Amino acid sequence: VKRFTPSAHYFSNIFRGGIPSLCRQGIGSVAAVALNVAAGAYGGASADAAIAAMGVVNRVTAFANSALIGFGQGFQPICGTNYGAGKYSRVREAFFYCLKLGAAVLAVFAVVGIVFAQPIMHLFRDDPAVVEIGALALRAQCLTFVLNVWVILCNMMLQTVGMAFKASVVALARQGLFFLPAVALLPLIFGLFGVQTAQTAADFLAFALALPMGLSVLNKFREDAPENS
């Protein structure tokens, strides 16, 4: 302990690298609470069915999204190593390779989820009301699976190259900046359908935010850093 010397420089780098992950993982709990509150607003058996259905949908989609996040975390060391070496073109190449591969995998998940939404729901609950509510919500979320590939990879890239603020904004976008307003407002307009499609709307908006942010960085990575830099 006596040989340990705190350094503001190192602590700032640690926080800069870790805050986007904190935002990405921490906001999920807040989003789950907000979703349950919105689903529970219908009272009685309908509320129970809505909460149960959305809980199942969240667990099913979390399986696909967790795989995507793991895929993005596999991209991070490649991104960080090449960015640190000034091989920016390799960062760009790796990003688009992961984007294409991830989109192909998530497209398969999406098709399976849309086609087999009701059987998937039946694996968890036999209640017809739960299955009906959940199947529609699952199909709606499957529509944006492929868009999430860009959002997650963009978040991972921005975090790895040290753009902590942009990375945190993208990390908060899907289940925070856009989902919380959507799950609060859409049910007031569309009722239960608003609860079922709030995440879908948030995903579209998160993609719309992350697309220009990611492209602005990738456009700078067309050429490697000069050898003497």
XYZ file of N, CA and C in Angstrom:
687
model
N 0.838 -1.206 0.000
C 0.000 0.000 0.000
C 0.874 1.257 0.000
N 1.988 1.251 0.753
C 2.814 2.451 0.848
C 3.463 2.819 -0.479
N 3.518 1.863 -1.409
C 4.103 2.141 -2.714
C 3.062 2.578 -3.751
N 1.822 2.640 -3.290
C 0.746 3.046 -4.201
C 0.619 4.559 -4.186
N 0.672 5.151 -5.355
C 0.534 6.602 -5.489
C -0.646 6.917 -6.401
N -1.739 7.454 -5.861
C -2.895 7.796 -6.705
C -2.501 8.779 -7.796
N -3.064 8.596 -8.951
C -2.760 9.476 -10.084
C -4.055 9.883 -10.768
N -4.290 11.178 -10.813
C -5.500 11.685 -11.470
C -5.531 11.292 -12.935
N -4.368 11.231 -13.547
C -4.285 10.871 -14.964
C -4.822 9.460 -15.200
N -4.365 8.511 -14.388
C -4.798 7.126 -14.576
C -6.271 6.944 -14.200
N -6.682 7.592 -13.114
C -8.078 7.467 -12.712
C -9.011 8.050 -13.768
N -8.616 9.162 -14.364
C -9.458 9.769 -15.397
C -9.563 8.850 -16.611
N -8.463 8.186 -16.957
C -8.509 7.246 -18.082
C -9.391 6.050 -17.773
N -9.319 5.577 -16.521
C -10.156 4.441 -16.118
C -11.634 4.815 -16.197
N -11.971 5.982 -15.661
C -13.370 6.409 -15.689
C -13.836 6.677 -17.116
N -12.965 7.269 -17.927
C -13.331 7.560 -19.307
C -13.620 6.282 -20.083
N -12.849 5.233 -19.781
C -13.076 3.965 -20.465
C -14.234 3.182 -19.896
N -14.545 3.368 -18.605
C -15.564 2.546 -17.966
C -16.962 3.120 -17.911
N -17.071 4.455 -17.954
C -18.393 5.068 -17.832
C -19.362 4.625 -18.930
N -18.940 4.495 -20.208
C -19.891 3.999 -21.221
C -20.450 2.616 -20.880
N -19.612 1.730 -20.326
C -20.101 0.407 -19.926
C -21.085 0.521 -18.772
N -20.795 1.416 -17.826
C -21.719 1.646 -16.712
C -23.068 2.126 -17.229
N -23.039 3.049 -18.178
C -24.293 3.558 -18.749
C -25.050 2.453 -19.472
N -24.325 1.669 -20.262
C -24.955 0.616 -21.059
C -25.606 -0.438 -20.178
N -24.937 -0.834 -19.103
C -25.449 -1.908 -18.263
C -26.412 -1.400 -17.194
N -26.138 -0.216 -16.664
C -26.968 0.295 -15.581
C -28.343 0.751 -16.029
N -28.436 1.300 -17.228
C -29.717 1.838 -17.686
C -30.738 0.737 -17.922
N -30.272 -0.504 -18.110
C -31.204 -1.613 -18.337
C -32.141 -1.830 -17.165
N -31.638 -1.670 -15.954
C -32.483 -1.842 -14.765
C -33.549 -0.759 -14.696
N -33.161 0.464 -15.004
C -34.115 1.573 -15.005
C -35.191 1.342 -16.065
N -34.776 0.872 -17.242
C -35.726 0.609 -18.324
C -36.711 -0.489 -17.939
N -36.226 -1.531 -17.246
C -37.108 -2.625 -16.827
C -38.163 -2.139 -15.844
N -37.762 -1.276 -14.919
C -38.719 -0.718 -13.956
C -39.765 0.123 -14.684
N -39.306 0.971 -15.612
C -40.231 1.828 -16.355
C -41.214 1.004 -17.180
N -40.734 -0.090 -17.767
C -41.605 -0.956 -18.560
C -42.662 -1.613 -17.688
N -42.275 -2.097 -16.523
C -43.236 -2.726 -15.611
C -44.283 -1.731 -15.128
N -43.842 -0.503 -14.864
C -44.788 0.529 -14.444
C -45.801 0.803 -15.551
N -45.315 0.910 -16.794
C -46.220 1.172 -17.925
C -47.175 0.014 -18.150
N -46.661 -1.220 -18.063
C -47.513 -2.391 -18.271
C -48.499 -2.568 -17.130
N -48.102 -2.199 -15.914
C -48.979 -2.377 -14.760
C -50.070 -1.343 -14.651
N -50.073 -0.354 -15.541
C -51.072 0.708 -15.464
C -52.467 0.256 -15.850
N -52.582 -0.958 -16.398
C -53.884 -1.410 -16.902
C -54.721 -2.075 -15.835
N -54.127 -2.444 -14.705
C -54.889 -2.954 -13.573
C -55.417 -4.362 -13.756
N -55.531 -5.084 -12.660
C -56.134 -6.408 -12.658
C -55.368 -7.437 -13.455
N -56.126 -8.374 -14.038
C -55.529 -9.475 -14.784
C -54.785 -8.988 -16.018
N -55.284 -7.926 -16.645
C -54.625 -7.395 -17.835
C -53.220 -6.905 -17.513
N -53.082 -6.264 -16.352
C -51.761 -5.786 -15.938
C -50.827 -6.953 -15.688
N -51.327 -7.993 -15.023
C -50.486 -9.159 -14.754
C -50.016 -9.807 -16.047
N -50.933 -9.923 -17.002
C -50.584 -10.538 -18.281
C -49.578 -9.677 -19.036
N -49.766 -8.360 -19.013
C -48.866 -7.459 -19.724
C -47.469 -7.490 -19.110
N -47.392 -7.454 -17.788
C -46.090 -7.478 -17.112
C -45.381 -8.802 -17.393
N -46.134 -9.904 -17.288
C -45.537 -11.215 -17.541
C -45.058 -11.328 -18.991
N -45.868 -10.856 -19.923
C -45.513 -10.950 -21.342
C -44.264 -10.139 -21.658
N -44.219 -8.901 -21.165
C -43.073 -8.056 -21.463
C -41.815 -8.567 -20.767
N -42.000 -9.216 -19.604
C -40.852 -9.824 -18.938
C -40.258 -10.953 -19.759
N -41.115 -11.773 -20.337
C -40.638 -12.870 -21.184
C -39.954 -12.317 -22.428
N -40.550 -11.323 -23.040
C -39.966 -10.721 -24.250
C -38.582 -10.143 -23.944
N -38.468 -9.479 -22.806
C -37.170 -8.908 -22.431
C -36.109 -9.987 -22.275
N -36.497 -11.125 -21.721
C -35.529 -12.202 -21.525
C -35.131 -12.843 -22.850
N -36.082 -12.978 -23.742
C -35.783 -13.557 -25.054
C -34.876 -12.635 -25.852
N -35.212 -11.348 -25.886
C -34.404 -10.404 -26.653
C -33.048 -10.169 -25.988
N -33.000 -10.303 -24.659
C -31.723 -10.146 -23.959
C -30.733 -11.222 -24.391
N -31.249 -12.394 -24.742
C -30.377 -13.470 -25.220
C -29.650 -13.038 -26.487
N -30.401 -12.485 -27.425
C -29.796 -12.024 -28.677
C -28.908 -10.814 -28.446
N -29.367 -9.869 -27.631
C -28.588 -8.660 -27.396
C -27.311 -8.946 -26.603
N -27.378 -9.918 -25.694
C -26.180 -10.289 -24.944
C -25.135 -10.900 -25.871
N -25.599 -11.708 -26.810
C -24.680 -12.270 -27.797
C -24.055 -11.156 -28.632
N -24.844 -10.150 -28.965
C -24.346 -9.027 -29.753
C -23.320 -8.216 -28.961
N -23.600 -7.979 -27.684
C -22.657 -7.238 -26.844
C -21.350 -8.016 -26.705
N -21.447 -9.337 -26.530
C -20.246 -10.156 -26.469
C -19.453 -10.087 -27.759
N -20.159 -10.056 -28.873
C -19.516 -9.921 -30.181
C -18.797 -8.578 -30.265
N -19.468 -7.527 -29.773
C -18.850 -6.202 -29.778
C -17.639 -6.127 -28.874
N -17.698 -6.812 -27.740
C -16.554 -6.822 -26.831
C -15.377 -7.589 -27.438
N -15.665 -8.545 -28.303
C -14.597 -9.215 -29.032
C -13.951 -8.295 -30.058
N -14.727 -7.349 -30.570
C -14.204 -6.371 -31.523
C -13.300 -5.342 -30.839
N -13.558 -5.069 -29.561
C -12.846 -4.002 -28.866
C -11.322 -4.166 -28.827
N -10.786 -5.348 -28.477
C -9.315 -5.443 -28.455
C -8.685 -5.263 -29.837
N -9.374 -5.714 -30.878
C -8.870 -5.499 -32.239
C -8.882 -4.011 -32.559
N -9.976 -3.371 -32.180
C -10.098 -1.927 -32.399
C -9.027 -1.175 -31.618
N -8.876 -1.502 -30.339
C -7.930 -0.782 -29.493
C -6.487 -0.975 -29.919
N -6.127 -2.205 -30.267
C -4.747 -2.492 -30.675
C -4.372 -1.723 -31.938
N -5.247 -1.768 -32.920
C -4.945 -1.101 -34.190
C -5.058 0.415 -34.085
N -5.986 0.889 -33.276
C -6.092 2.337 -33.083
C -4.842 2.864 -32.388
N -4.385 2.145 -31.360
C -3.176 2.558 -30.661
C -1.947 2.536 -31.552
N -1.934 1.620 -32.536
C -0.802 1.526 -33.458
C -0.933 2.479 -34.637
N -2.017 3.238 -34.667
C -2.223 4.167 -35.775
C -2.724 3.506 -37.042
N -3.127 2.228 -36.951
C -3.638 1.505 -38.114
C -5.150 1.730 -38.224
N -5.525 2.955 -38.516
C -6.930 3.325 -38.518
C -7.741 2.592 -39.577
N -7.114 2.318 -40.708
C -7.834 1.615 -41.772
C -8.231 0.203 -41.329
N -7.428 -0.384 -40.468
C -7.772 -1.714 -39.938
C -8.955 -1.636 -38.981
N -9.015 -0.553 -38.208
C -10.175 -0.348 -37.331
C -11.442 -0.273 -38.171
N -11.375 0.494 -39.244
C -12.521 0.651 -40.138
C -12.894 -0.689 -40.776
N -11.869 -1.417 -41.232
C -12.115 -2.711 -41.871
C -12.738 -3.700 -40.889
N -12.215 -3.746 -39.664
C -12.748 -4.656 -38.653
C -14.173 -4.288 -38.278
N -14.445 -2.989 -38.198
C -15.795 -2.537 -37.859
C -16.808 -3.039 -38.876
N -16.521 -2.824 -40.159
C -17.502 -3.208 -41.176
C -17.582 -4.725 -41.347
N -16.486 -5.415 -41.082
C -16.554 -6.883 -41.101
C -17.490 -7.372 -39.998
N -17.303 -6.838 -38.791
C -18.162 -7.228 -37.662
C -19.608 -6.803 -37.904
N -19.778 -5.654 -38.548
C -21.130 -5.173 -38.842
C -21.863 -6.154 -39.750
N -21.192 -6.598 -40.815
C -21.830 -7.523 -41.761
C -22.112 -8.877 -41.119
N -21.134 -9.383 -40.370
C -21.320 -10.679 -39.730
C -22.399 -10.607 -38.658
N -22.351 -9.562 -37.844
C -23.350 -9.394 -36.791
C -24.753 -9.212 -37.352
N -24.869 -8.447 -38.443
C -26.177 -8.231 -39.057
C -26.746 -9.539 -39.604
N -25.880 -10.382 -40.166
C -26.346 -11.666 -40.689
C -26.869 -12.560 -39.565
N -26.127 -12.602 -38.458
C -26.549 -13.430 -37.325
C -27.846 -12.903 -36.715
N -27.920 -11.591 -36.507
C -29.118 -11.003 -35.910
C -30.322 -11.100 -36.850
N -30.078 -11.105 -38.153
C -31.178 -11.277 -39.099
C -31.813 -12.659 -38.933
N -30.981 -13.661 -38.676
C -31.499 -15.009 -38.439
C -32.332 -15.025 -37.158
N -31.818 -14.402 -36.095
C -32.570 -14.291 -34.844
C -33.909 -13.605 -35.090
N -33.887 -12.541 -35.890
C -35.102 -11.775 -36.143
C -36.145 -12.598 -36.873
N -35.719 -13.323 -37.895
C -36.652 -14.149 -38.657
C -37.264 -15.236 -37.771
N -36.425 -15.872 -36.971
C -36.926 -16.907 -36.053
C -37.915 -16.303 -35.065
N -37.592 -15.136 -34.544
C -38.474 -14.494 -33.577
C -39.808 -14.082 -34.172
N -39.793 -13.599 -35.402
C -41.035 -13.181 -36.049
C -41.905 -14.387 -36.409
N -41.293 -15.411 -36.980
C -42.051 -16.577 -37.445
C -42.554 -17.423 -36.275
N -41.720 -17.574 -35.256
C -42.060 -18.481 -34.156
C -42.337 -17.722 -32.855
N -42.874 -16.524 -32.959
C -43.118 -15.708 -31.770
C -44.036 -16.408 -30.768
N -45.130 -16.961 -31.245
C -46.066 -17.611 -30.322
C -45.495 -18.881 -29.697
N -44.885 -19.784 -30.464
C -44.262 -20.951 -29.821
C -43.187 -20.572 -28.813
N -42.424 -19.516 -29.095
C -41.394 -19.074 -28.148
C -42.044 -18.614 -26.851
N -43.117 -17.850 -26.954
C -43.822 -17.395 -25.758
C -44.395 -18.574 -24.979
N -44.870 -19.590 -25.699
C -45.452 -20.774 -25.046
C -44.405 -21.543 -24.238
N -43.137 -21.393 -24.595
C -42.092 -22.073 -23.832
C -42.017 -21.552 -22.400
N -42.466 -20.316 -22.199
C -42.363 -19.687 -20.889
C -43.701 -19.625 -20.152
N -44.770 -19.363 -20.880
C -46.097 -19.230 -20.253
C -47.148 -19.826 -21.165
N -48.155 -20.454 -20.552
C -49.268 -21.034 -21.313
C -50.494 -20.135 -21.324
N -50.455 -19.061 -20.608
C -51.583 -18.139 -20.532
C -51.816 -17.507 -21.911
N -52.998 -17.692 -22.512
C -53.264 -17.140 -23.851
C -53.067 -15.624 -23.930
N -53.443 -14.915 -22.864
C -53.302 -13.459 -22.870
C -51.831 -13.061 -22.890
N -51.031 -13.766 -22.108
C -49.593 -13.487 -22.070
C -48.965 -13.772 -23.426
N -49.351 -14.892 -24.021
C -48.800 -15.274 -25.324
C -49.177 -14.252 -26.389
N -50.423 -13.814 -26.384
C -50.888 -12.857 -27.391
C -50.160 -11.524 -27.268
N -50.055 -11.006 -26.050
C -49.388 -9.722 -25.840
C -47.900 -9.840 -26.167
N -47.293 -10.901 -25.680
C -45.859 -11.071 -25.867
C -45.461 -11.335 -27.303
N -46.278 -12.082 -28.039
C -45.942 -12.406 -29.423
C -45.861 -11.145 -30.276
N -46.808 -10.241 -30.082
C -46.773 -8.993 -30.853
C -45.556 -8.155 -30.475
N -45.285 -8.067 -29.170
C -44.135 -7.284 -28.715
C -42.828 -7.884 -29.224
N -42.723 -9.213 -29.219
C -41.514 -9.874 -29.701
C -41.310 -9.615 -31.185
N -42.375 -9.723 -31.963
C -42.260 -9.455 -33.399
C -41.845 -8.013 -33.657
N -42.399 -7.088 -32.869
C -42.056 -5.677 -33.049
C -40.573 -5.444 -32.760
N -40.057 -6.056 -31.702
C -38.648 -5.860 -31.363
C -37.718 -6.544 -32.354
N -38.166 -7.647 -32.930
C -37.344 -8.337 -33.930
C -37.114 -7.482 -35.168
N -38.022 -6.554 -35.425
C -37.888 -5.691 -36.591
C -36.651 -4.803 -36.511
N -36.183 -4.546 -35.288
C -35.044 -3.637 -35.123
C -33.774 -4.360 -34.691
N -33.785 -5.677 -34.657
C -32.595 -6.429 -34.252
C -31.369 -6.027 -35.067
N -31.533 -5.973 -36.378
C -30.389 -5.692 -37.247
C -29.854 -4.281 -37.007
N -30.736 -3.330 -36.721
C -30.292 -1.961 -36.457
C -29.421 -1.888 -35.208
N -29.693 -2.761 -34.248
C -28.932 -2.741 -32.999
C -27.466 -3.102 -33.202
N -27.161 -3.801 -34.290
C -25.769 -4.157 -34.562
C -24.938 -2.886 -34.714
N -25.440 -1.938 -35.477
C -24.716 -0.680 -35.668
C -24.589 0.065 -34.331
N -25.672 0.125 -33.569
C -25.674 0.871 -32.308
C -24.628 0.311 -31.347
N -24.606 -1.002 -31.182
C -23.683 -1.627 -30.235
C -22.236 -1.491 -30.704
N -21.972 -1.782 -31.961
C -20.604 -1.684 -32.466
C -20.100 -0.244 -32.444
N -20.977 0.694 -32.750
C -20.610 2.111 -32.682
C -20.250 2.481 -31.252
N -21.053 2.036 -30.308
C -20.782 2.292 -28.897
C -19.430 1.722 -28.480
N -19.159 0.472 -28.877
C -17.898 -0.176 -28.528
C -16.707 0.548 -29.156
N -16.845 0.963 -30.400
C -15.749 1.645 -31.081
C -15.452 2.990 -30.423
N -16.485 3.771 -30.164
C -16.287 5.082 -29.552
C -15.662 4.951 -28.169
N -16.105 3.949 -27.430
C -15.544 3.713 -26.103
C -14.069 3.345 -26.188
N -13.722 2.492 -27.135
C -12.355 1.987 -27.242
C -11.366 3.052 -27.703
N -11.810 3.964 -28.576
C -10.893 4.991 -29.071
C -10.862 6.217 -28.159
N -11.534 6.134 -27.010
C -11.436 7.191 -26.009
C -12.438 8.311 -26.128
N -13.462 8.161 -26.974
C -14.497 9.186 -27.094
C -15.606 8.871 -26.095
N -15.318 9.121 -24.813
C -16.186 8.663 -23.729
C -17.561 9.316 -23.764
N -17.610 10.610 -24.058
C -18.909 11.297 -24.049
C -19.835 10.745 -25.130
N -19.313 10.650 -26.356
C -20.120 10.117 -27.446
C -20.527 8.668 -27.168
N -19.588 7.888 -26.635
C -19.880 6.491 -26.331
C -20.969 6.390 -25.270
N -20.929 7.259 -24.270
C -21.939 7.233 -23.208
C -23.309 7.628 -23.740
N -23.341 8.601 -24.641
C -24.614 9.016 -25.241
C -25.234 7.860 -26.016
N -24.425 7.173 -26.824
C -24.925 6.036 -27.592
C -25.351 4.902 -26.659
N -24.581 4.687 -25.577
C -24.917 3.629 -24.628
C -26.246 3.891 -23.937
N -26.539 5.159 -23.676
C -27.778 5.525 -22.990
C -28.973 5.632 -23.941
N -28.700 5.722 -25.243
C -29.760 6.044 -26.196
C -30.866 5.005 -26.236
N -30.501 3.741 -26.395
C -31.500 2.710 -26.680
C -32.482 2.505 -25.528
N -31.990 2.321 -24.319
C -32.879 2.026 -23.198
C -33.030 3.197 -22.232
N -32.449 4.330 -22.566
C -32.553 5.481 -21.695
C -33.114 6.706 -22.383
N -32.291 7.374 -23.171
C -32.674 8.638 -23.773
C -33.950 8.553 -24.600
N -34.136 7.428 -25.301
C -35.308 7.293 -26.165
C -36.369 6.357 -25.590
N -35.933 5.289 -24.911
C -36.919 4.330 -24.416
C -37.773 4.912 -23.293
N -37.158 5.591 -22.341
C -37.922 6.108 -21.203
C -39.018 7.085 -21.636
N -38.725 8.053 -22.534
C -39.823 8.893 -23.027
C -40.850 8.095 -23.836
N -40.373 7.129 -24.626
C -41.302 6.352 -25.457
C -42.256 5.537 -24.600
N -41.743 4.872 -23.560
C -42.603 4.023 -22.733
C -43.519 4.866 -21.840
N -43.189 6.135 -21.675
C -44.053 7.028 -20.912
C -45.147 7.640 -21.783
N -44.810 7.956 -23.039
C -45.746 8.684 -23.903
C -46.595 7.786 -24.802
N -45.987 6.770 -25.405
C -46.732 5.947 -26.363
C -47.938 5.240 -25.755
N -47.868 4.705 -24.527
C -49.069 4.088 -23.945
C -50.216 5.075 -23.746
N -49.895 6.353 -23.542
C -50.953 7.352 -23.392
C -51.716 7.546 -24.699
N -51.029 7.308 -25.821
C -51.637 7.510 -27.139
C -52.233 6.220 -27.692
N -51.470 5.115 -27.564
C -51.876 3.854 -28.199
C -52.268 2.755 -27.216
N -52.249 3.038 -25.931
C -52.616 2.022 -24.952
C -51.570 0.924 -24.853
N -52.026 -0.295 -24.736
C -51.119 -1.429 -24.587
C -50.179 -1.569 -25.783
N -50.676 -1.235 -26.963
C -49.832 -1.305 -28.160
C -48.613 -0.393 -28.010
N -48.782 0.715 -27.317
C -47.661 1.613 -27.077
C -46.600 0.976 -26.194
N -47.038 0.178 -25.209
C -46.096 -0.551 -24.362
C -45.349 -1.584 -25.196
N -46.067 -2.278 -26.061
C -45.470 -3.343 -26.872
C -44.460 -2.819 -27.886
N -44.625 -1.600 -28.337
C -43.765 -1.067 -29.413
C -42.813 0.029 -28.950
N -42.788 0.318 -27.653
C -41.924 1.388 -27.154
C -40.453 1.100 -27.434
N -40.013 -0.146 -27.220
C -38.618 -0.483 -27.457
C -38.275 -0.402 -28.938
N -39.215 -0.786 -29.783
C -38.986 -0.710 -31.227
C -38.767 0.737 -31.663
N -39.635 1.623 -31.165
C -39.486 3.043 -31.491
C -38.152 3.573 -30.986
N -37.767 3.180 -29.776
C -36.500 3.626 -29.206
C -35.318 3.111 -30.015
N -35.417 1.888 -30.515
C -34.333 1.323 -31.318
C -34.134 2.091 -32.617
N -35.231 2.457 -33.263
C -35.114 3.248 -34.497
C -34.448 4.590 -34.228
N -34.838 5.240 -33.140
C -34.276 6.536 -32.804
C -32.810 6.418 -32.391
N -32.475 5.346 -31.661
C -31.080 5.128 -31.264
C -30.202 4.912 -32.497
N -30.709 4.179 -33.468
C -29.967 3.969 -34.711
C -29.779 5.284 -35.456
N -30.834 6.102 -35.499
C -30.755 7.396 -36.175
C -29.721 8.302 -35.511
N -29.550 8.173 -34.197
C -28.548 8.952 -33.489
C -27.140 8.404 -33.716
N -27.009 7.071 -33.628
C -25.687 6.445 -33.703
C -25.116 6.443 -35.119
N -25.967 6.453 -36.139
C -25.480 6.365 -37.515
C -24.547 7.529 -37.872
N -24.967 8.780 -37.729
C -24.037 9.863 -38.088
C -22.839 9.953 -37.150
N -23.025 9.607 -35.872
C -21.904 9.659 -34.936
C -20.827 8.646 -35.320
N -21.261 7.449 -35.698
C -20.316 6.423 -36.108
C -19.651 6.749 -37.428
N -20.420 7.228 -38.401
C -19.872 7.545 -39.712
C -18.862 8.686 -39.641
N -19.113 9.655 -38.767
C -18.193 10.789 -38.660
C -16.815 10.335 -38.195
N -16.775 9.293 -37.348
C -15.498 8.763 -36.878
C -14.887 7.838 -37.929
N -15.695 6.974 -38.504
C -15.184 6.026 -39.497
C -14.627 6.731 -40.724
N -15.203 7.856 -41.082
C -14.695 8.605 -42.233
C -13.284 9.131 -41.995
N -12.927 9.309 -40.733
C -11.573 9.764 -40.396
C -10.569 8.605 -40.378
N -11.093 7.389 -40.446
C -10.233 6.209 -40.353
C -9.930 5.593 -41.712
N -10.049 6.379 -42.763
C -9.774 5.849 -44.092
C -8.276 5.657 -44.328
N -7.462 6.445 -43.643
C -6.012 6.355 -43.813
C -5.359 6.171 -42.448
N -4.213 5.467 -42.440
C -3.473 5.244 -41.217
C -2.754 6.512 -40.791
N -2.351 6.535 -39.517
C -1.583 7.674 -39.016
C -0.205 7.692 -39.688
N 0.371 8.867 -39.893
C 1.729 8.954 -40.457
C 2.733 8.170 -39.610
N 3.720 7.616 -40.230
C 4.692 6.775 -39.529
C 5.436 7.531 -38.434
N 5.650 8.829 -38.625
C 6.426 9.603 -37.665
C 5.576 10.275 -36.601
N 4.255 9.955 -36.555
C 3.379 10.595 -35.587
C 3.502 9.942 -34.235
